[in-house]
Short mmCIF file of C-alpha atoms in Angstrom, two decimals:
data_model
loop_
_atom_site.label_atom_id
_atom_site.label_comp_id
_atom_site.label_asym_id
_atom_site.label_seq_id
_atom_site.Cartn_x
_atom_site.Cartn_y
_atom_site.Cartn_z
CA MET A 22 -13.49 8.83 7.53
CA THR A 23 -17.26 8.51 7.21
CA GLY A 24 -19.35 8.54 4.09
CA SER A 25 -17.86 7.96 0.58
CA VAL A 26 -16.26 10.39 -1.77
CA GLY A 27 -16.48 10.25 -5.59
CA LYS A 28 -13.23 8.44 -6.25
CA VAL A 29 -10.01 7.41 -4.64
CA ASP A 30 -6.93 6.75 -6.58
CA VAL A 31 -4.33 4.35 -4.91
CA VAL A 32 -0.83 3.84 -6.23
CA MET A 33 0.82 0.52 -4.82
CA ALA A 34 4.57 -0.14 -5.25
CA GLY A 35 7.05 -2.68 -4.27
CA VAL A 36 9.37 -5.37 -5.58
CA GLY A 37 8.48 -8.78 -7.03
CA GLY A 38 7.65 -11.36 -4.29
CA GLN A 39 6.22 -8.84 -1.89
CA GLY A 40 2.54 -9.30 -2.63
CA VAL A 41 1.85 -5.88 -4.36
CA ILE A 42 -0.69 -7.52 -6.77
CA THR A 43 -2.36 -9.41 -3.99
CA MET A 44 -2.72 -6.35 -2.00
CA ALA A 45 -4.22 -4.59 -5.01
CA SER A 46 -6.76 -7.40 -5.60
CA VAL A 47 -7.83 -7.52 -1.90
CA LEU A 48 -8.42 -3.79 -1.91
CA ALA A 49 -10.41 -3.91 -5.14
CA ASP A 50 -12.46 -6.88 -3.89
CA ALA A 51 -13.21 -5.14 -0.59
CA ALA A 52 -14.60 -2.16 -2.33
CA LEU A 53 -16.58 -4.25 -4.81
CA ARG A 54 -18.19 -6.16 -1.86
CA LEU A 55 -19.69 -2.76 -0.70
CA GLY A 56 -21.04 -1.93 -3.98
CA TYR A 57 -18.33 0.42 -5.19
CA ASN A 58 -16.58 0.29 -8.65
CA ALA A 59 -12.92 -0.82 -8.59
CA ILE A 60 -10.32 -1.02 -11.46
CA VAL A 61 -6.85 -2.57 -10.99
CA ALA A 62 -4.07 -2.05 -13.40
CA GLU A 63 -0.51 -3.36 -13.31
CA THR A 64 1.31 -0.75 -15.21
CA HIS A 65 4.99 -1.23 -14.93
CA GLY A 66 7.59 -3.64 -13.79
CA LEU A 67 7.94 -7.47 -13.42
CA SER A 68 6.24 -9.30 -10.83
CA GLN A 69 9.05 -11.94 -10.54
CA ARG A 70 11.09 -11.86 -7.38
CA GLY A 71 13.42 -8.68 -7.31
CA GLY A 72 11.69 -6.63 -10.16
CA THR A 73 9.98 -3.37 -9.27
CA VAL A 74 6.18 -3.56 -9.33
CA ILE A 75 3.64 -0.73 -9.48
CA VAL A 76 -0.15 -1.26 -9.48
CA HIS A 77 -2.82 1.38 -9.85
CA VAL A 78 -6.17 0.83 -7.93
CA ARG A 79 -9.05 3.23 -8.73
CA LEU A 80 -12.10 3.12 -6.56
CA GLY A 81 -15.47 4.84 -7.18
CA ASP A 82 -16.53 7.07 -10.01
CA VAL A 83 -13.73 5.97 -12.32
CA GLU A 84 -13.60 4.62 -15.86
CA ALA A 85 -9.99 4.78 -17.03
CA PRO A 86 -7.57 2.36 -15.44
CA LEU A 87 -4.56 4.58 -15.04
CA ILE A 88 -3.72 7.25 -12.55
CA MET A 89 -1.99 10.22 -14.03
CA GLU A 90 1.22 11.65 -12.45
CA GLY A 91 0.46 14.12 -9.68
CA SER A 92 -3.19 12.99 -9.07
CA GLY A 93 -3.01 10.04 -6.75
CA ASP A 94 -4.59 10.27 -3.37
CA LEU A 95 -2.72 7.50 -1.65
CA LEU A 96 0.63 5.76 -2.15
CA LEU A 97 1.16 2.39 -0.51
CA SER A 98 4.71 1.06 -0.69
CA LEU A 99 6.18 -2.28 0.53
CA GLU A 100 9.76 -0.97 0.08
CA ALA A 101 11.24 2.45 0.98
CA ASN A 102 13.03 3.21 -2.25
CA GLU A 103 9.91 2.33 -4.25
CA ALA A 104 7.92 4.94 -2.25
CA ILE A 105 10.45 7.67 -3.38
CA ARG A 106 10.41 6.38 -6.95
CA TYR A 107 6.69 6.66 -7.34
CA LEU A 108 5.96 9.65 -5.26
CA LYS A 109 5.63 11.51 -8.42
CA TYR A 110 2.11 9.80 -8.91
CA VAL A 111 0.51 11.42 -5.92
CA ARG A 112 -0.80 14.89 -5.42
CA LYS A 113 0.24 17.45 -2.74
CA GLY A 114 -1.51 16.52 0.48
CA ALA A 115 -1.77 12.77 -0.48
CA VAL A 116 -1.15 10.15 2.10
CA VAL A 117 1.97 7.89 1.87
CA VAL A 118 2.21 4.67 3.87
CA THR A 119 5.58 2.86 3.30
CA ASP A 120 7.39 0.01 4.88
CA MET A 121 10.90 1.26 6.03
CA ARG A 122 12.57 -1.89 4.68
CA ILE A 123 15.16 -1.35 1.94
CA ILE A 124 15.82 -4.16 -0.66
CA ARG A 125 19.02 -3.72 -2.46
CA PRO A 126 18.60 -4.36 -6.35
CA PRO A 127 20.19 -7.45 -7.67
CA LEU A 128 22.37 -5.38 -10.07
CA PRO A 129 25.87 -4.67 -8.89
CA ASN A 130 27.28 -1.15 -8.41
CA ILE A 131 23.83 0.35 -7.88
CA GLU A 132 23.83 3.05 -5.26
CA VAL A 133 20.79 2.87 -3.09
CA PRO A 134 19.79 5.85 -0.74
CA SER A 135 19.93 5.34 3.01
CA LEU A 136 16.80 5.00 5.08
CA GLY A 137 17.72 8.45 6.54
CA GLU A 138 17.82 9.97 3.11
CA ILE A 139 14.52 8.49 2.17
CA LEU A 140 12.81 9.62 5.39
CA GLU A 141 14.19 13.13 4.74
CA ALA A 142 12.81 13.04 1.14
CA LEU A 143 9.38 12.06 2.42
CA GLU A 144 9.40 14.81 5.11
CA LYS A 145 10.39 17.44 2.48
CA ALA A 146 7.48 16.32 0.12
CA GLU A 147 4.10 17.93 0.55
CA VAL A 148 2.44 14.73 1.71
CA ALA A 149 1.37 13.01 4.91
CA ALA A 150 3.91 10.36 5.29
CA TYR A 151 3.66 7.36 7.53
CA PRO A 152 6.85 5.14 7.55
CA VAL A 153 6.06 1.80 9.22
CA ASN A 154 7.87 -1.36 10.18
CA ALA A 155 5.46 -3.62 8.21
CA VAL A 156 7.66 -6.60 7.81
CA GLY A 157 8.74 -6.50 11.47
CA GLU A 158 5.07 -6.33 12.80
CA ALA A 159 3.92 -9.12 10.47
CA GLU A 160 6.95 -11.35 11.49
CA ALA A 161 6.07 -10.74 15.21
CA LEU A 162 2.70 -12.21 14.39
CA GLY A 163 4.06 -15.28 12.73
CA ASN A 164 3.75 -14.29 9.10
CA ALA A 165 6.40 -11.98 7.57
CA ARG A 166 4.82 -12.45 4.15
CA ALA A 167 1.68 -10.64 5.33
CA ALA A 168 3.53 -7.32 5.45
CA ASN A 169 1.30 -6.18 2.67
CA MET A 170 -1.74 -6.65 4.77
CA TYR A 171 -0.24 -4.63 7.49
CA VAL A 172 0.04 -1.56 5.04
CA LEU A 173 -3.42 -2.14 3.82
CA GLY A 174 -4.98 -2.14 7.36
CA TYR A 175 -2.70 0.89 8.41
CA ALA A 176 -3.82 2.97 5.35
CA LEU A 177 -7.58 2.25 6.12
CA ALA A 178 -7.02 3.91 9.60
CA VAL A 179 -5.01 6.97 8.48
CA HIS A 180 -6.72 7.56 5.05
CA GLY A 181 -9.97 5.58 5.01
CA TYR A 182 -10.16 4.81 1.26
CA GLY A 183 -12.97 7.38 0.79
CA GLY A 184 -15.36 5.35 2.93
CA MET A 185 -15.46 2.69 0.13
CA VAL A 186 -13.69 -0.05 2.10
CA THR A 187 -14.27 -1.21 5.73
CA LEU A 188 -12.15 -3.48 7.95
CA ASP A 189 -14.88 -6.16 7.58
CA SER A 190 -14.91 -5.95 3.75
CA LEU A 191 -11.14 -6.23 3.75
CA LYS A 192 -11.34 -9.36 5.96
CA GLU A 193 -13.83 -10.99 3.63
CA ALA A 194 -11.65 -10.20 0.57
CA VAL A 195 -8.65 -11.70 2.39
CA ARG A 196 -10.58 -14.90 3.11
CA SER A 197 -11.45 -15.31 -0.59
CA ARG A 198 -8.13 -14.38 -1.96
CA VAL A 199 -5.24 -15.15 0.22
CA ARG A 200 -3.74 -18.33 1.43
CA SER A 201 -3.50 -18.67 5.21
CA PRO A 202 -6.30 -16.01 5.60
CA GLU A 203 -6.51 -16.06 9.33
CA SER A 204 -2.88 -15.16 9.82
CA ASN A 205 -3.18 -12.42 7.26
CA ILE A 206 -6.22 -11.15 8.98
CA ARG A 207 -4.31 -10.89 12.28
CA VAL A 208 -1.70 -8.78 10.62
CA LEU A 209 -4.33 -6.59 8.84
CA GLU A 210 -5.98 -5.87 12.15
CA LYS A 211 -2.61 -5.03 13.71
CA GLY A 212 -1.93 -2.50 10.90
CA TYR A 213 -5.35 -0.98 11.28
CA ASN A 214 -4.99 -0.64 15.10
CA ASP A 215 -1.51 0.77 14.83
CA GLY A 216 -2.83 3.22 12.27
CA LEU A 217 -5.60 4.38 14.50
CA LYS A 218 -3.01 5.16 17.26
CA ALA A 219 -0.87 7.08 14.71
CA SER A 220 -3.86 9.13 13.46
CA LYS A 221 -4.61 10.27 16.99
CA ILE A 222 -1.01 11.55 17.72
#
């Protein structure tokens, strides 16, 4: 995507310990480095391990921190169930990038949809859905904890963040905000390259 649009609303979801908040801070930092406005708001959930986490990132011509239901442009999810849970925040035609990993909640007797049911729900939704194996790809590069960077890079390729973020600005943000930056950058680049391939199919 070339040039910038007025604003881009990004909803990020996952569970505690997956790095949703880090993913949001890197994206916002990357936009700020290019001179664009960025607002981050953690709106719900607990960032401790196992609790659901949702973060809103608004880029460009925005003032209020929260994204209204049905208006988001992009949903990035680090866990498949969370993608379905927060699908209500994005508009028709939005892009959804989600890891296919399913993490069972710590509470007993909670029924969790199967991956097949989740993929079917995404297919029925009026969105451009990209289910990915973020954890597997990150693990293959020696840093399973960098699955969030895979999703971030993949979304850059298939969505573009309205032209307000580049691969270089994401790399710079990773170097300033993430431990073990070089391994995270390798995963970021892999996600971006895989996303480019998917966008050409």
